[in-house]
Short mmCIF file of C-alpha atoms in Angstrom, two decimals:
data_model
loop_
_atom_site.label_atom_id
_atom_site.label_comp_id
_atom_site.label_asym_id
_atom_site.label_seq_id
_atom_site.Cartn_x
_atom_site.Cartn_y
_atom_site.Cartn_z
CA UNK A 1 -26.84 30.81 -20.40
CA UNK A 2 -27.45 27.15 -21.32
CA UNK A 3 -24.61 24.32 -22.79
CA UNK A 4 -25.22 23.20 -25.94
CA UNK A 5 -24.15 20.58 -27.75
CA UNK A 6 -20.91 20.70 -30.02
CA UNK A 7 -20.82 19.29 -33.62
CA UNK A 8 -17.13 20.70 -34.41
CA UNK A 9 -16.15 17.09 -34.74
CA UNK A 10 -18.75 16.10 -37.36
CA UNK A 11 -17.05 15.94 -40.99
CA UNK A 12 -20.39 17.48 -42.53
CA UNK A 13 -20.01 20.96 -41.07
CA UNK A 14 -21.04 22.19 -44.28
CA UNK A 15 -24.77 20.17 -44.41
CA UNK A 16 -25.14 21.12 -40.85
CA UNK A 17 -24.62 24.86 -41.57
CA UNK A 18 -27.04 24.68 -44.77
CA UNK A 19 -29.77 23.10 -42.42
CA UNK A 20 -29.57 25.30 -39.98
CA UNK A 21 -29.88 28.30 -41.86
CA UNK A 22 -33.17 26.72 -43.84
CA UNK A 23 -34.48 26.08 -40.37
CA UNK A 24 -33.69 29.76 -39.23
CA UNK A 25 -35.65 33.21 -39.85
CA UNK A 26 -33.84 35.71 -38.16
CA UNK A 27 -29.82 35.78 -38.67
CA UNK A 28 -27.20 37.81 -37.13
CA UNK A 29 -24.13 38.05 -38.93
CA UNK A 30 -21.31 38.98 -36.16
CA UNK A 31 -17.76 40.02 -36.39
CA UNK A 32 -14.61 40.31 -34.13
CA UNK A 33 -13.70 43.66 -33.06
CA UNK A 34 -10.80 44.21 -35.79
CA UNK A 35 -12.23 42.02 -38.87
CA UNK A 36 -9.85 41.93 -41.83
CA UNK A 37 -11.22 42.87 -45.50
CA UNK A 38 -12.02 39.11 -45.80
CA UNK A 39 -14.22 38.47 -42.90
CA UNK A 40 -15.98 42.24 -43.42
CA UNK A 41 -16.90 41.25 -47.13
CA UNK A 42 -18.14 37.85 -46.14
CA UNK A 43 -20.64 39.15 -43.63
CA UNK A 44 -21.69 41.48 -46.31
CA UNK A 45 -21.71 38.56 -48.77
CA UNK A 46 -23.75 36.70 -46.32
CA UNK A 47 -26.12 39.73 -46.20
CA UNK A 48 -26.95 39.69 -49.17
CA UNK A 49 -27.69 35.89 -49.62
CA UNK A 50 -29.54 35.43 -47.03
CA UNK A 51 -31.96 38.01 -48.02
CA UNK A 52 -31.90 36.43 -51.81
CA UNK A 53 -33.05 33.40 -50.03
CA UNK A 54 -35.83 35.23 -47.82
CA UNK A 55 -34.50 35.55 -44.59
CA UNK A 56 -34.04 38.48 -42.21
CA UNK A 57 -30.60 38.59 -42.33
CA UNK A 58 -28.63 41.52 -39.86
CA UNK A 59 -24.58 42.18 -40.10
CA UNK A 60 -23.23 44.27 -37.49
CA UNK A 61 -20.13 46.05 -37.17
CA UNK A 62 -19.46 49.24 -35.18
CA UNK A 63 -15.76 49.82 -36.36
CA UNK A 64 -14.59 52.17 -38.64
CA UNK A 65 -14.82 50.93 -42.26
CA UNK A 66 -11.64 50.51 -44.48
CA UNK A 67 -11.90 52.74 -47.38
CA UNK A 68 -10.78 50.25 -49.90
CA UNK A 69 -14.37 48.39 -49.71
CA UNK A 70 -16.32 51.71 -49.93
CA UNK A 71 -17.36 50.81 -53.37
CA UNK A 72 -18.72 48.25 -52.05
CA UNK A 73 -21.22 50.59 -50.20
CA UNK A 74 -20.92 48.47 -46.89
CA UNK A 75 -23.05 51.31 -44.91
CA UNK A 76 -26.06 50.19 -46.93
CA UNK A 77 -25.54 46.75 -45.28
CA UNK A 78 -24.27 47.24 -42.10
CA UNK A 79 -25.98 48.22 -38.53
CA UNK A 80 -23.61 49.73 -35.74
CA UNK A 81 -25.73 48.80 -33.19
CA UNK A 82 -28.56 46.16 -31.97
CA UNK A 83 -31.52 48.23 -31.87
CA UNK A 84 -33.22 46.67 -34.81
CA UNK A 85 -33.19 43.23 -33.65
CA UNK A 86 -35.44 43.84 -30.98
CA UNK A 87 -39.25 44.39 -30.88
CA UNK A 88 -40.63 47.92 -30.14
CA UNK A 89 -43.40 47.24 -27.80
CA UNK A 90 -46.23 49.65 -27.21
CA UNK A 91 -48.66 49.16 -24.14
CA UNK A 92 -52.16 50.21 -23.27
CA UNK A 93 -54.46 49.56 -20.72
CA UNK A 94 -56.37 46.73 -22.07
CA UNK A 95 -59.74 48.29 -20.82
CA UNK A 96 -59.36 51.44 -23.19
CA UNK A 97 -59.01 49.41 -26.22
CA UNK A 98 -62.02 48.00 -28.03
CA UNK A 99 -59.69 46.72 -31.09
CA UNK A 100 -56.73 47.43 -32.66
CA UNK A 101 -55.32 47.63 -36.91
CA UNK A 102 -52.72 48.79 -38.82
CA UNK A 103 -52.16 49.80 -42.39
CA UNK A 104 -49.41 50.68 -44.63
CA UNK A 105 -49.61 54.72 -45.65
CA UNK A 106 -46.87 55.45 -48.12
CA UNK A 107 -43.36 55.06 -46.28
CA UNK A 108 -45.38 54.91 -42.85
CA UNK A 109 -47.24 51.88 -40.35
CA UNK A 110 -50.16 53.37 -39.29
CA UNK A 111 -51.53 51.44 -35.83
CA UNK A 112 -55.42 52.23 -35.41
CA UNK A 113 -56.38 52.12 -31.97
CA UNK A 114 -60.34 52.24 -31.26
CA UNK A 115 -60.99 53.51 -28.04
CA UNK A 116 -63.86 52.05 -25.43
CA UNK A 117 -66.01 54.66 -23.59
CA UNK A 118 -63.07 56.90 -23.31
CA UNK A 119 -60.34 58.66 -25.23
CA UNK A 120 -56.48 57.92 -25.61
CA UNK A 121 -53.68 60.26 -25.97
CA UNK A 122 -49.98 59.88 -25.41
CA UNK A 123 -49.96 59.55 -21.70
CA UNK A 124 -51.76 56.47 -22.06
CA UNK A 125 -49.13 54.93 -23.86
CA UNK A 126 -46.14 52.73 -22.79
CA UNK A 127 -43.08 51.85 -24.64
CA UNK A 128 -40.33 49.39 -23.72
CA UNK A 129 -38.14 47.30 -26.34
CA UNK A 130 -38.71 43.35 -26.29
CA UNK A 131 -36.40 40.50 -26.38
CA UNK A 132 -33.80 40.12 -29.11
CA UNK A 133 -35.61 38.92 -32.31
CA UNK A 134 -32.44 36.52 -33.39
CA UNK A 135 -33.12 32.75 -33.58
CA UNK A 136 -29.31 32.17 -35.28
CA UNK A 137 -26.16 33.75 -34.97
CA UNK A 138 -23.47 33.17 -37.67
CA UNK A 139 -19.74 34.31 -36.81
CA UNK A 140 -17.00 34.72 -38.70
CA UNK A 141 -14.02 33.41 -37.77
CA UNK A 142 -14.40 34.25 -33.92
CA UNK A 143 -12.77 32.57 -31.54
CA UNK A 144 -14.41 33.52 -28.19
CA UNK A 145 -17.51 35.84 -26.92
CA UNK A 146 -14.77 38.18 -25.69
CA UNK A 147 -13.81 39.10 -29.53
CA UNK A 148 -17.32 39.77 -30.34
CA UNK A 149 -17.34 43.62 -31.89
CA UNK A 150 -18.24 45.99 -28.90
CA UNK A 151 -21.60 46.33 -30.41
CA UNK A 152 -22.59 42.77 -29.21
CA UNK A 153 -21.74 43.47 -25.52
CA UNK A 154 -25.51 42.03 -24.88
CA UNK A 155 -24.37 38.56 -26.75
CA UNK A 156 -25.68 36.35 -23.79
CA UNK A 157 -29.38 37.60 -24.11
CA UNK A 158 -28.93 37.64 -27.80
CA UNK A 159 -28.43 34.06 -27.04
CA UNK A 160 -30.88 33.07 -24.98
CA UNK A 161 -33.15 31.75 -27.66
CA UNK A 162 -30.83 31.30 -30.90
CA UNK A 163 -28.01 28.92 -31.76
CA UNK A 164 -24.59 29.29 -33.19
CA UNK A 165 -22.55 28.79 -36.53
CA UNK A 166 -18.46 29.50 -36.64
CA UNK A 167 -17.11 29.76 -39.68
CA UNK A 168 -13.17 30.10 -39.86
CA UNK A 169 -10.79 29.18 -42.74
CA UNK A 170 -9.05 27.25 -40.13
CA UNK A 171 -9.26 24.36 -37.65
CA UNK A 172 -12.84 23.93 -36.02
CA UNK A 173 -13.18 26.13 -32.88
CA UNK A 174 -15.11 25.44 -29.92
CA UNK A 175 -17.21 29.21 -30.08
CA UNK A 176 -20.59 27.99 -31.87
CA UNK A 177 -22.81 25.20 -31.59
CA UNK A 178 -21.86 24.29 -34.91
CA UNK A 179 -18.24 24.76 -36.00
CA UNK A 180 -17.61 24.99 -39.48
CA UNK A 181 -13.85 24.97 -39.86
CA UNK A 182 -11.53 24.38 -42.93
CA UNK A 183 -7.77 24.89 -43.05
CA UNK A 184 -7.69 24.21 -46.77
CA UNK A 185 -9.92 26.88 -47.02
CA UNK A 186 -8.31 30.36 -48.80
CA UNK A 187 -10.76 32.66 -46.90
CA UNK A 188 -14.15 33.15 -45.53
CA UNK A 189 -15.30 34.56 -48.65
CA UNK A 190 -14.55 31.16 -50.05
CA UNK A 191 -16.28 29.07 -47.37
CA UNK A 192 -19.32 31.96 -47.85
CA UNK A 193 -19.65 31.04 -51.82
CA UNK A 194 -19.88 27.10 -51.11
CA UNK A 195 -22.77 27.85 -48.36
CA UNK A 196 -24.48 29.70 -51.01
CA UNK A 197 -24.18 27.22 -53.79
CA UNK A 198 -25.02 24.57 -51.13
CA UNK A 199 -28.40 26.50 -50.24
CA UNK A 200 -29.67 27.70 -53.80
CA UNK A 201 -31.72 25.93 -55.87
CA UNK A 202 -30.35 25.02 -59.10
CA UNK A 203 -33.29 26.91 -61.30
CA UNK A 204 -32.56 29.79 -58.74
CA UNK A 205 -28.85 30.97 -58.33
CA UNK A 206 -28.14 33.11 -55.06
CA UNK A 207 -25.16 34.41 -56.41
CA UNK A 208 -25.47 37.66 -58.81
CA UNK A 209 -23.24 40.38 -59.97
CA UNK A 210 -22.76 42.24 -56.40
CA UNK A 211 -22.41 39.31 -54.51
CA UNK A 212 -19.71 37.72 -57.06
CA UNK A 213 -17.99 41.29 -56.51
CA UNK A 214 -18.19 40.98 -53.16
CA UNK A 215 -16.63 37.83 -52.58
CA UNK A 216 -14.16 38.12 -55.03
CA UNK A 217 -12.86 41.06 -53.14
CA UNK A 218 -12.38 38.99 -49.99
CA UNK A 219 -10.80 36.14 -51.63
CA UNK A 220 -8.03 38.64 -53.46
CA UNK A 221 -7.70 40.06 -49.82
CA UNK A 222 -6.66 37.15 -48.37
CA UNK A 223 -4.62 35.81 -50.72
CA UNK A 224 -2.72 38.73 -52.01
CA UNK A 225 -4.10 38.62 -55.14
CA UNK A 226 -3.93 34.92 -55.66
CA UNK A 227 -0.26 35.12 -54.78
#
């Protein structure tokens, strides 16, 4: 993997993070092998915020989900593997196909292949997976690649065409291309809130009731109920 310039020393890291998010389409939200409640809820919040912001976001965590956040229904947001980040490729001899089209039919996408002077069946098709469809990885309080969740063993391949951001309530580290670290922040969830405020249009706020509840859960956990 090629070395990329670090920007951790820049004083405007939040602005850099916002700019990178705005210019990305497919975002992976990455956690460590043993994230705390704050980091888990921050990942949940980010996934919901990016969805409202019109981005395709995938949050991955393969470990056991703590019961204490079950009311947030994290299973509806988190993926346990990277399968959804890769294209599924169907290959066919070009001389057998006249043209291809697709149609949405209820809950299904139907692909129609019109044959050219032949017939087509299952044996003519080859199936494979393509490269990872990720242009930005946002890690939450991760110090090194070795700390990443085990589901991200192919992080090197994921990063082939992607850039990375690491968000941490501590001094900026050296993991991400952009390191947004803030020792004065109470939690990762607080920093996610600040990012949402920076991203949103004043006339179209990104923080709704569900996102606010998720962020608050992380802040309460990180501060031991504000004590």
